[in-house]
Coordinates of C-alpha atoms in Angstrom, one line a residue:
X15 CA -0.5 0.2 -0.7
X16 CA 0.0 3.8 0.8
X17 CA -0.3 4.7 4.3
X18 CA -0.3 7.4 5.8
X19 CA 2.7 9.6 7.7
X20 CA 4.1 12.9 7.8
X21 CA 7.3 12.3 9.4
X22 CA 10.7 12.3 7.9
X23 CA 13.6 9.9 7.6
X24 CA 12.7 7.1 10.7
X25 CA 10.9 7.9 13.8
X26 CA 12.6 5.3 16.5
X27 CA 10.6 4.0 19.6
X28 CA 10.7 0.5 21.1
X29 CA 7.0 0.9 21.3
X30 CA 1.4 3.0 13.4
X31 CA 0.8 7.1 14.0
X32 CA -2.2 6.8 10.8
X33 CA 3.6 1.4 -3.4
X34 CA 17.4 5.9 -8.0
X35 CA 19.5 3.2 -7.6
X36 CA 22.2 1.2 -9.5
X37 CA 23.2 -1.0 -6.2
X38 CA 22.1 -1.4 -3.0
X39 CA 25.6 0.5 -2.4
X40 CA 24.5 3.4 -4.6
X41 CA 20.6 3.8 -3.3
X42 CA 19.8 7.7 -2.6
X43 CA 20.8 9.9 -0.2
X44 CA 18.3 10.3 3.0
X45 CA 19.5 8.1 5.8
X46 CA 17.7 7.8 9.1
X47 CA 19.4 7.2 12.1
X48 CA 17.6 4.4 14.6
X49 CA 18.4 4.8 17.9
X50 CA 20.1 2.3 20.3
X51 CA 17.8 -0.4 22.0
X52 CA 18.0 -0.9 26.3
X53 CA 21.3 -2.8 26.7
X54 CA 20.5 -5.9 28.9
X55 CA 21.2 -6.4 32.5
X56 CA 24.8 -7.6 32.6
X57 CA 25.3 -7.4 36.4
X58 CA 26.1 -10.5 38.7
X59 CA 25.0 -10.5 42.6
X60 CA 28.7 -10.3 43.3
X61 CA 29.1 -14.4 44.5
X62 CA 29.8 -15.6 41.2
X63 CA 26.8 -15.9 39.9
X64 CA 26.8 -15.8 36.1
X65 CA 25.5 -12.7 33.9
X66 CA 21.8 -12.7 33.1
X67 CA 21.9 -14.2 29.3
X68 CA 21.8 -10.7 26.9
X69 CA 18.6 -10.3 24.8
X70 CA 19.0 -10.3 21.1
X71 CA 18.4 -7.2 19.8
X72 CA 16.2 -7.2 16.7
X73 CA 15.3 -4.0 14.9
X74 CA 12.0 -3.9 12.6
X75 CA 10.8 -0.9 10.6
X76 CA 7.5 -0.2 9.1
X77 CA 6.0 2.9 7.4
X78 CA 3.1 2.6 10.2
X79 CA 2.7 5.2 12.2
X80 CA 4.7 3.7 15.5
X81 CA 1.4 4.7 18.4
X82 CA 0.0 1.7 16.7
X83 CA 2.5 -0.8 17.6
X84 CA 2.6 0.6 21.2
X85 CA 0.4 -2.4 22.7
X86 CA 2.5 -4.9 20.8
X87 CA 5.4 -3.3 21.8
X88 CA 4.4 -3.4 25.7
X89 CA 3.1 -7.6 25.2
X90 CA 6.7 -8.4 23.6
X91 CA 8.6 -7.3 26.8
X92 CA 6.3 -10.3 28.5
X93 CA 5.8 -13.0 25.8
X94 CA 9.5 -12.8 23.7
X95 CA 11.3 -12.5 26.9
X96 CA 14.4 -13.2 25.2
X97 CA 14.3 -10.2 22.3
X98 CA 14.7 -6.6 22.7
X99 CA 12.2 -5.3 20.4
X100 CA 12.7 -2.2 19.1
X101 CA 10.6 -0.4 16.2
X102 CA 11.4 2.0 13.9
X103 CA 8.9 4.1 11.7
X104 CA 10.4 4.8 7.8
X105 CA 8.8 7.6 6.3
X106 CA 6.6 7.2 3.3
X107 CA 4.7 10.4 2.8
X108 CA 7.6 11.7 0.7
X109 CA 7.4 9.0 -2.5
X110 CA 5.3 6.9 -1.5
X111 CA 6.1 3.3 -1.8
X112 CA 9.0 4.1 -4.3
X113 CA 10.6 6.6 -2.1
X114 CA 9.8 3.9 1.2
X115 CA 11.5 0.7 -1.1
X116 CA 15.1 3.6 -1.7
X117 CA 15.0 4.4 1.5
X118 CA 15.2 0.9 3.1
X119 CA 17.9 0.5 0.3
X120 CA 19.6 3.4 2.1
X121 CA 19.6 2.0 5.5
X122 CA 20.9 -1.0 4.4
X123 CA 23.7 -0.2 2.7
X124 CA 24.6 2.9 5.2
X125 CA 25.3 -0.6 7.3
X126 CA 22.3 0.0 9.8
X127 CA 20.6 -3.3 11.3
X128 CA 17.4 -3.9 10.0
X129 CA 16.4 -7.4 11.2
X130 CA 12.9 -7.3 10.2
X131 CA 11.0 -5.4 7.0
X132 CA 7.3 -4.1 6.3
X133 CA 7.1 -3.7 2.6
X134 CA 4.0 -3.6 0.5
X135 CA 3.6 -5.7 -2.9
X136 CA 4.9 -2.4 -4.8
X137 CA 8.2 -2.5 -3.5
X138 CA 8.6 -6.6 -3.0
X139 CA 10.2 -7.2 -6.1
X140 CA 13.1 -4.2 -5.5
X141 CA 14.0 -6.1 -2.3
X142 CA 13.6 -9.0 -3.4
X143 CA 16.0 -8.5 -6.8
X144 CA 18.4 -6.9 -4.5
X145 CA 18.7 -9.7 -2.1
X146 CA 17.2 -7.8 0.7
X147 CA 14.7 -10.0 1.9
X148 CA 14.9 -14.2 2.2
X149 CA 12.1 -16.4 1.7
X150 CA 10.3 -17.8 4.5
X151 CA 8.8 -21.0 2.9
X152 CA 11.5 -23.0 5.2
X153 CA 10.4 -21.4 7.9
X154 CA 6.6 -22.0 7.5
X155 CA 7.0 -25.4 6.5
X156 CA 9.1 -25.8 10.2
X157 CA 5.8 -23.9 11.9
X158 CA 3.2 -26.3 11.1
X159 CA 0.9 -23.8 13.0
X160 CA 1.9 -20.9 11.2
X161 CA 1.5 -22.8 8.2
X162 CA -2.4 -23.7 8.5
X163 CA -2.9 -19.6 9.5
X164 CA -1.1 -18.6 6.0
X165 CA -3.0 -21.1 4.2
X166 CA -6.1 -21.4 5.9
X167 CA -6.6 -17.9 7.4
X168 CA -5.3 -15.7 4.6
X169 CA -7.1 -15.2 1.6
X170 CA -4.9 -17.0 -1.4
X171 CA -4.8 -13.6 -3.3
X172 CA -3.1 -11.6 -0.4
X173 CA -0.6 -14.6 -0.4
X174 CA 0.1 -14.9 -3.8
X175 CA 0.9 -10.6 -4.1
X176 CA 3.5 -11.2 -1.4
X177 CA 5.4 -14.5 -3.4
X178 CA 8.2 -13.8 -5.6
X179 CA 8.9 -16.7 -8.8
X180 CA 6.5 -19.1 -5.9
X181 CA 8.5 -18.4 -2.6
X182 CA 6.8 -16.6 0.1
X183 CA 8.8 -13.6 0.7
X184 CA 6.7 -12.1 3.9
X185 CA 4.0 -12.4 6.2
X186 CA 1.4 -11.3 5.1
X187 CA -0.5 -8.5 7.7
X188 CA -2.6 -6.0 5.9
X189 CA -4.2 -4.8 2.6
X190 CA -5.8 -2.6 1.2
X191 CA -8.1 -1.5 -1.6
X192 CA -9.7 1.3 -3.2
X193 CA -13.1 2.0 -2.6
X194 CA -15.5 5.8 -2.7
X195 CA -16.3 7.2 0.3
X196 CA -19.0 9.9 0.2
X197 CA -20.9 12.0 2.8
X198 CA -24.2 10.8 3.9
X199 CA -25.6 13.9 4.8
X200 CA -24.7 15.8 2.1
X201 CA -26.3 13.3 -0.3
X202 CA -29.5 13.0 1.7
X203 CA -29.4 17.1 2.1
X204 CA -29.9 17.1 -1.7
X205 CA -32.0 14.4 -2.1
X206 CA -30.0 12.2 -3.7
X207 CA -29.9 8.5 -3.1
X208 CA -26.8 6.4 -2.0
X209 CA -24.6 5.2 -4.8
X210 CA -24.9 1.3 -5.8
X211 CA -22.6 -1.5 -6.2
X212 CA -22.8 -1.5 -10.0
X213 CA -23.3 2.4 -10.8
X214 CA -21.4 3.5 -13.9
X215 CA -19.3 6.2 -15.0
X216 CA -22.6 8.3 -16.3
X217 CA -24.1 8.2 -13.0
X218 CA -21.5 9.4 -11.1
X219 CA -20.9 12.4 -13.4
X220 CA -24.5 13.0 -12.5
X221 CA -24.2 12.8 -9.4
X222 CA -21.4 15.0 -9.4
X223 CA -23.1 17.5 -10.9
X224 CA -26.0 17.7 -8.5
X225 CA -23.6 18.1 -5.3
X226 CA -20.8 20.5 -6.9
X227 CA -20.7 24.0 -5.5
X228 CA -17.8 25.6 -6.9
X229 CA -17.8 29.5 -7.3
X230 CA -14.0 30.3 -6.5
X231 CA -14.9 31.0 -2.9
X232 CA -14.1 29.8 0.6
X233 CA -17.7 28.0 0.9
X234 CA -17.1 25.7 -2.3
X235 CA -17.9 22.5 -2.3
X236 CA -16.3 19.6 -4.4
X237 CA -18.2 17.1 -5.5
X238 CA -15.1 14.3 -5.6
X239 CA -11.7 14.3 -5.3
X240 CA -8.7 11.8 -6.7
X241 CA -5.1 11.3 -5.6
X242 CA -4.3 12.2 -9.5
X243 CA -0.9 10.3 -8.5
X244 CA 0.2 6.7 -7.7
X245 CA -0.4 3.9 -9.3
X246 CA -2.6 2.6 -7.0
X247 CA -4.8 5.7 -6.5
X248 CA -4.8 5.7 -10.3
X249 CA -5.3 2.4 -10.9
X250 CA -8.6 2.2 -8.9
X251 CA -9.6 4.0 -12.0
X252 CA -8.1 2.2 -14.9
X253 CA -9.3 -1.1 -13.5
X254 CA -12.8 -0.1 -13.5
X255 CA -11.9 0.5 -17.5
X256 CA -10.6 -2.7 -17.9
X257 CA -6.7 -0.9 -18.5
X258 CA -3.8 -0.5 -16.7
X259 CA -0.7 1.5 -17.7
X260 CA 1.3 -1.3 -17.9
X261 CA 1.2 -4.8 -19.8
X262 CA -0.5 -7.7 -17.3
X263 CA 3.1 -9.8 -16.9
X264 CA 4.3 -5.5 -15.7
X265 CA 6.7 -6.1 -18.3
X266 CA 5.5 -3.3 -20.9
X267 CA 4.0 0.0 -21.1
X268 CA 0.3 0.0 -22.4
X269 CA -0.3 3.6 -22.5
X270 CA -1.3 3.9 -25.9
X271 CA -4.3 1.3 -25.1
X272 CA -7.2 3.9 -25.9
X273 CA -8.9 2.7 -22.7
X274 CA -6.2 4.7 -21.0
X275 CA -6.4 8.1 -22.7
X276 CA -10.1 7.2 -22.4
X277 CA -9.7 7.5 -18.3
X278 CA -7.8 10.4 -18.2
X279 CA -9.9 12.1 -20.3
X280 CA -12.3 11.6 -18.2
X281 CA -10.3 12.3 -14.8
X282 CA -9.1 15.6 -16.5
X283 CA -12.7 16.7 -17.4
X284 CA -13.8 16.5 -13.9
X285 CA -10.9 18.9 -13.1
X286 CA -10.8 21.2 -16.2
X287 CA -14.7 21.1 -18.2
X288 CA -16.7 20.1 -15.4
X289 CA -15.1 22.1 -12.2
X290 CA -16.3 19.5 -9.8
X291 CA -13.0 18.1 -8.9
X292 CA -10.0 20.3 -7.6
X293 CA -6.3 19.8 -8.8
X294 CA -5.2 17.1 -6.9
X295 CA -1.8 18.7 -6.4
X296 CA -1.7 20.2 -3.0
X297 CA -5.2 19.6 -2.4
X298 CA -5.7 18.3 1.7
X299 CA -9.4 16.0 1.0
X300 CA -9.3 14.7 4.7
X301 CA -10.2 17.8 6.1
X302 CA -12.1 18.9 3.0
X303 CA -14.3 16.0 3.4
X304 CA -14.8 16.7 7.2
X305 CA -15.4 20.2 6.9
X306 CA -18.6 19.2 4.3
X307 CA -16.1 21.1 1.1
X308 CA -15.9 17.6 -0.5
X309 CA -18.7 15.5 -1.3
X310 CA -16.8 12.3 -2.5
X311 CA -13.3 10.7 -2.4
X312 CA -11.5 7.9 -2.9
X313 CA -9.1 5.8 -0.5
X314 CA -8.4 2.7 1.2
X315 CA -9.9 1.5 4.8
X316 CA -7.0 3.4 6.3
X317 CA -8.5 6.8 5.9
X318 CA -11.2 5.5 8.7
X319 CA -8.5 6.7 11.0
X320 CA -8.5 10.7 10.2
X321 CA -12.5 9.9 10.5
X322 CA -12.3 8.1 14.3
X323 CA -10.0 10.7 15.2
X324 CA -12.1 13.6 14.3
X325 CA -15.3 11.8 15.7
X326 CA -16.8 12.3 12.0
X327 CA -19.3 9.3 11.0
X328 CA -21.7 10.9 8.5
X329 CA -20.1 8.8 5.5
X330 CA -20.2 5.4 3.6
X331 CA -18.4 3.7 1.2
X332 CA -19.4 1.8 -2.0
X333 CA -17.4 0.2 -5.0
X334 CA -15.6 3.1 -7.4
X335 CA -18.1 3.4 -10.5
X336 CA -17.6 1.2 -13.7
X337 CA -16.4 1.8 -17.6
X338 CA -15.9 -1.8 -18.9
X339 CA -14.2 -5.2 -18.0
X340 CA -15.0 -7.1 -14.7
X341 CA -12.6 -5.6 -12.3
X342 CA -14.4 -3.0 -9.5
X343 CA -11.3 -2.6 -7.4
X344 CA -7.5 -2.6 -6.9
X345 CA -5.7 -4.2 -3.9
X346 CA -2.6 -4.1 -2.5
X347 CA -1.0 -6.1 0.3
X348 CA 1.9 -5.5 2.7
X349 CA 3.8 -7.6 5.3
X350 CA 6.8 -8.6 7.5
X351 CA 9.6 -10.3 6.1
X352 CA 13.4 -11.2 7.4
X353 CA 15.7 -9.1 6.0
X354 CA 19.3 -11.1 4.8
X355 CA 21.1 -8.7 7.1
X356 CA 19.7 -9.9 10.1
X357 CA 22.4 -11.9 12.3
X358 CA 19.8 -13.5 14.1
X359 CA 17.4 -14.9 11.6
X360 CA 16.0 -17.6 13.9
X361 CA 15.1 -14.5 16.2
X362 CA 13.7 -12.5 13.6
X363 CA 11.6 -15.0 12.5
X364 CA 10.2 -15.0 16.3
X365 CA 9.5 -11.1 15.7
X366 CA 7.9 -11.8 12.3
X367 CA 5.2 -13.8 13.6
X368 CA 4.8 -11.9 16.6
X369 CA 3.9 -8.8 14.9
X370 CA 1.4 -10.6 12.1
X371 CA -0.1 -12.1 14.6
X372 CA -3.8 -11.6 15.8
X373 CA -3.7 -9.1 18.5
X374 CA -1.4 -7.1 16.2
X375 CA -4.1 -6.9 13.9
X376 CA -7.0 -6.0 16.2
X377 CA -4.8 -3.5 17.0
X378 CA -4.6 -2.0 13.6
X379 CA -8.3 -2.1 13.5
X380 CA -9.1 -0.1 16.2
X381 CA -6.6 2.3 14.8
X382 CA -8.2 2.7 11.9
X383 CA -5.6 1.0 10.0
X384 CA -5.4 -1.2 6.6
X385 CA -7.8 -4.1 6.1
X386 CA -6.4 -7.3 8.5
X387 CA -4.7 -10.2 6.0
X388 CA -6.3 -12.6 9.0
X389 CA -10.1 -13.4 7.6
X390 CA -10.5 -14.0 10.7
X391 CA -10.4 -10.9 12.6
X392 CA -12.2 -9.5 9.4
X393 CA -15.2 -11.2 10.3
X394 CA -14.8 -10.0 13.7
X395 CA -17.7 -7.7 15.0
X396 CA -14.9 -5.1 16.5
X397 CA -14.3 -4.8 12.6
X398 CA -17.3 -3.4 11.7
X399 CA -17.6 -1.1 14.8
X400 CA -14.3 0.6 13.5
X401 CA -15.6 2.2 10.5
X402 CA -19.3 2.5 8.1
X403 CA -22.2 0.7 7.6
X404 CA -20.8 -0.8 4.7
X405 CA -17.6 -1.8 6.0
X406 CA -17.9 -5.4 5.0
X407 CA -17.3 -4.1 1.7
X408 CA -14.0 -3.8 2.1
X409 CA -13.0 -7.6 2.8
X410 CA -15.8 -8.4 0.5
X411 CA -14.0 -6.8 -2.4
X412 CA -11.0 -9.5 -3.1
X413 CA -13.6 -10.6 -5.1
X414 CA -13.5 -8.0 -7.5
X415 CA -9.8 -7.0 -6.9
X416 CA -6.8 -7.1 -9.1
X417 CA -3.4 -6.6 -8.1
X418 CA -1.7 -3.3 -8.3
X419 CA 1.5 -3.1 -11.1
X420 CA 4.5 -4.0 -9.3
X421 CA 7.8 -4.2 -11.0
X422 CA 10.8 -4.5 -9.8
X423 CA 11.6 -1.0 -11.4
X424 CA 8.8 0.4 -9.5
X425 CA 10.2 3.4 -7.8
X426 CA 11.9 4.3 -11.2
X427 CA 8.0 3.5 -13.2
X428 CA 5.5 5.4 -10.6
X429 CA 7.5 8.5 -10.4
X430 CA 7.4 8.8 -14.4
X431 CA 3.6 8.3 -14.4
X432 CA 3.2 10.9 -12.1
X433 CA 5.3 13.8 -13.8
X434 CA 3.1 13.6 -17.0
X435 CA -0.2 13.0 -14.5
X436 CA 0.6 16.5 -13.3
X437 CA 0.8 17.9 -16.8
X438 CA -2.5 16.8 -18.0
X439 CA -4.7 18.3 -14.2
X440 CA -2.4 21.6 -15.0
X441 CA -3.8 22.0 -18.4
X442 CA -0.2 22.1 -19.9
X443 CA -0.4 19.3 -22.0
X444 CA -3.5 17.4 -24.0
X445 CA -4.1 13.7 -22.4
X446 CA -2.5 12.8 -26.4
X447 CA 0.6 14.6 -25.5
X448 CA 1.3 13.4 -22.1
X449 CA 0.6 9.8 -23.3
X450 CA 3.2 10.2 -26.0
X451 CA 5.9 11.6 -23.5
X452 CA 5.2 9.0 -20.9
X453 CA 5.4 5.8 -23.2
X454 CA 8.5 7.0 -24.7
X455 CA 10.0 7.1 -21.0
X456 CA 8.3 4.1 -19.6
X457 CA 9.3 1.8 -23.0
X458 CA 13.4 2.7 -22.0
X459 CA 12.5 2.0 -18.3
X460 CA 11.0 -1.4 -18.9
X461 CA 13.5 -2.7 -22.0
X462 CA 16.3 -2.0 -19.5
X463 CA 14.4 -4.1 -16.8
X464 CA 14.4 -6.6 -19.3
X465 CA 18.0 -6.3 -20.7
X466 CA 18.7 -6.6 -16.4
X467 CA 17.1 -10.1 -16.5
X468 CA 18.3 -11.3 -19.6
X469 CA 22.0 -10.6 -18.8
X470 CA 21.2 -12.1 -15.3
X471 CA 20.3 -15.2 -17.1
X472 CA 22.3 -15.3 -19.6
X473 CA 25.5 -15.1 -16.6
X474 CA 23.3 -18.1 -14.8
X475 CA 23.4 -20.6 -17.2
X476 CA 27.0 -19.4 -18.1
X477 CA 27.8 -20.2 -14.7
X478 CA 26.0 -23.7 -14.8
X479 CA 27.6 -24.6 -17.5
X480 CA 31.0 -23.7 -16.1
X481 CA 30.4 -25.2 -13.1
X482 CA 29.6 -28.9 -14.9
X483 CA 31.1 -32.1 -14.4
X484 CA 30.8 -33.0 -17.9
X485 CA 33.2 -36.8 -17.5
X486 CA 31.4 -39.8 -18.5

């Protein structure tokens, strides 16, 4: 579940700016240095009087842009008088949430603390299979009113994407999904009425040849744009074909299902027969869209914030239009969790539930931020003031949502995808071809996951068995 940032390595503040390795001791190369947090006041008034008691230092990192923490950042000096908060930002707008998941990796074997994680379902698994992150099960069960918000104030979907083999490995705080946004005033310009909840595949080509203007010119206008990358940008599309490039358990590849040539073909048409939709490599659709150059797009509640920013409101949103099957929308889900590492896990649980809680989250809204994990601020009306008319939609949606593929291989998977996506909007290779390439490359990828866990459990029981008191 992407968010935006154009920073690199970790942006350090104790105060959110809007999914190769071997080991965690062999994750790649791009470090980021946190700085130090305020030491605590160790003076005594000179008549014996004993040191104030020092803070426990707990360091939390997120890929949200850190402006958006600031209020948190300012109540945690008052209500966790005990903790020295401080927040670091880990970049994500180079890899996404693969690049994100190495570069925690990184930090944590480069020794650096890291007391507290924000990691979306598409790197979960990673952290989780290299002992990065503990459950928190214990910890909820201890927190009988943290308990009743995860299971009474959380939708059970946005729980379940952040559980690992039934353990709850984090918090969860936000989601998102993928939904169209398109610009009123353009479609009412040409007399064209707003999009509906069940329009199909046909009627959006129509509609995108009504509102393309594309001449080679500075004045052109797009009728939609796609991230052409990622597989949750591209699985908002598959889903709505009942496909996914991968096998439901994430286990296989499934490019050769014909649904999924079927929705690049049709992706690649847009680009290449049509010329209503530009190359998605390179292409900037926030200000596109702005600037009245781009008719439709696709994103998550997050882009609201660009929109807030630049005071623009002529848009809406509606469902993505549909192929086959019953899905309309994908969803992904993020949250805090207690990294292993921490020396303070007591501490860090403090923090964790600090920064889920429900000022956090109002925060995030007014920001412009992902959709709020609490139903209840949802529902809020401050919710629908931050954003379109037909905002509900987007808590509405877990309805119609499916989980994004997340293996544990993921950073190893997504980047594959998106090598042969490239070749397919360039024209260099036929949808056939690229299909062909990328199975052969995904099939090694996923039987070596498998091999991983077979000789995992194949040294578990080994070690059961060894370990048995076999007298009678």
């Amino acid at each position: 579940m992407p968010c935006q940032n154009h920073l690199s390595g970790v942006h350090t503040l104790s105060r959110r700016e809007l999914l190769r390795w071997t080991a965690v001791v062999s994750a790649g190369a791009f470090l980021a240095a946190c700085a130090p947090g305020i030491a605590p006041n160790a003076t005594t008034d000179g008549e014996g009087v004993a040191p104030a008691k020092a803070k426990v230092r707990i360091v939390a990192t997120t890929q949200m842009p850190i402006a958006q923490w600031q209020p948190a950042i300012e109540r945690a000096v008052e209500q966790l008088s005990e903790i020295d908060l401080v927040l670091t930002q880990t970049n994500i707008s180079e890899g996404g949430w693969a690049g994100y998941s190495d570069r925690i990796l990184t930090q944590i074997a480069g020794g650096e603390q890291l007391d507290v994680i924000m990691i979306a379902v598409e790197g979960l698994r990673l952290l989780t299979d290299k002992k990065i992150l503990m459950p928190l099960d214990d910890y909820f069960l201890a927190d009988p009113a943290e308990k009743e918000i995860l299971e009474n104030d959380i939708h059970p979907v946005l729980r379940k994407m952040l559980q690992v083999d039934g353990k709850q490995m984090e918090y969860p705080f936000s989601w998102n999904n993928m939904v169209l946004y398109y610009n009123t005033k353009i479609f009412e310009e040409e007399g064209i009425d707003p999009p509906t909840p069940d329009w199909t595949w046909e009627d959006f080509l129509e509609t995108c040849l009504k509102v393309a203007r594309v001449k080679g010119g500075a004045d052109d206008r797009y009728a939609y744009s796609f991230w052409g990358s990622g597989m949750f940008g591209m699985c908002a599309w598959y889903f709505n074909n009942d496909t996914s490039p991968l096998n439901d358990t994430w286990t296989e590849s499934n490019l050769m299902d014909p649904k999924v040539a079927e929705t690049l073909q049709f992706l690649a048409d847009l680009i290449l027969k049509y010329k209503v939709s530009p190359n998605p490599q390179g292409w900037e659709e926030w200000a596109q869209f702005h600037a009245g150059h781009l008719a439709m797009r696709t994103c998550g509640r997050w882009c609201i914030s660009a929109s807030l920013n630049e005071g623009f409101t002529t848009y809406d949103i509606q469902y993505q239009p549909h192929r086959s099957g019953p899905y309309k929308t994908v969803a992904g889900t993020d949250g805090w969790g207690i990294s292993t590492s921490t020396k303070t896990p007591d501490a860090a649980w403090t923090v964790t539930k600090f920064l889920s809680n429900k000022d956090a989250s109002i925060d995030m809204t007014k920001a412009g931020g992902n959709i709020p994990a609490l139903r209840s601020v949802a529902e809020m009306p401050i919710f629908a003031e931050y954003g379109p008319p037909n905002t509900a939609l987007f808590y509405q949606s877990l309805d119609f949502a499916k989980t994004v593929p997340s293996p544990t291989n993921f950073n190893i998977v997504d980047p594959i995808l998106n090598r042969h996506y490239q070749t397919i909007w360039n024209g260099e290779k036929s949808v056939e071809e690229a299909l062909i390439a990328a199975d052969a490359e995904l099939k090694v990828e996923m039987e070596k996951l498998q091999a991983g866990r077979s000789s995992f459990l194949a040294a578990s029981l080994s070690g059961l068995a060894m370990g048995c008191d076999c007298a009678r």
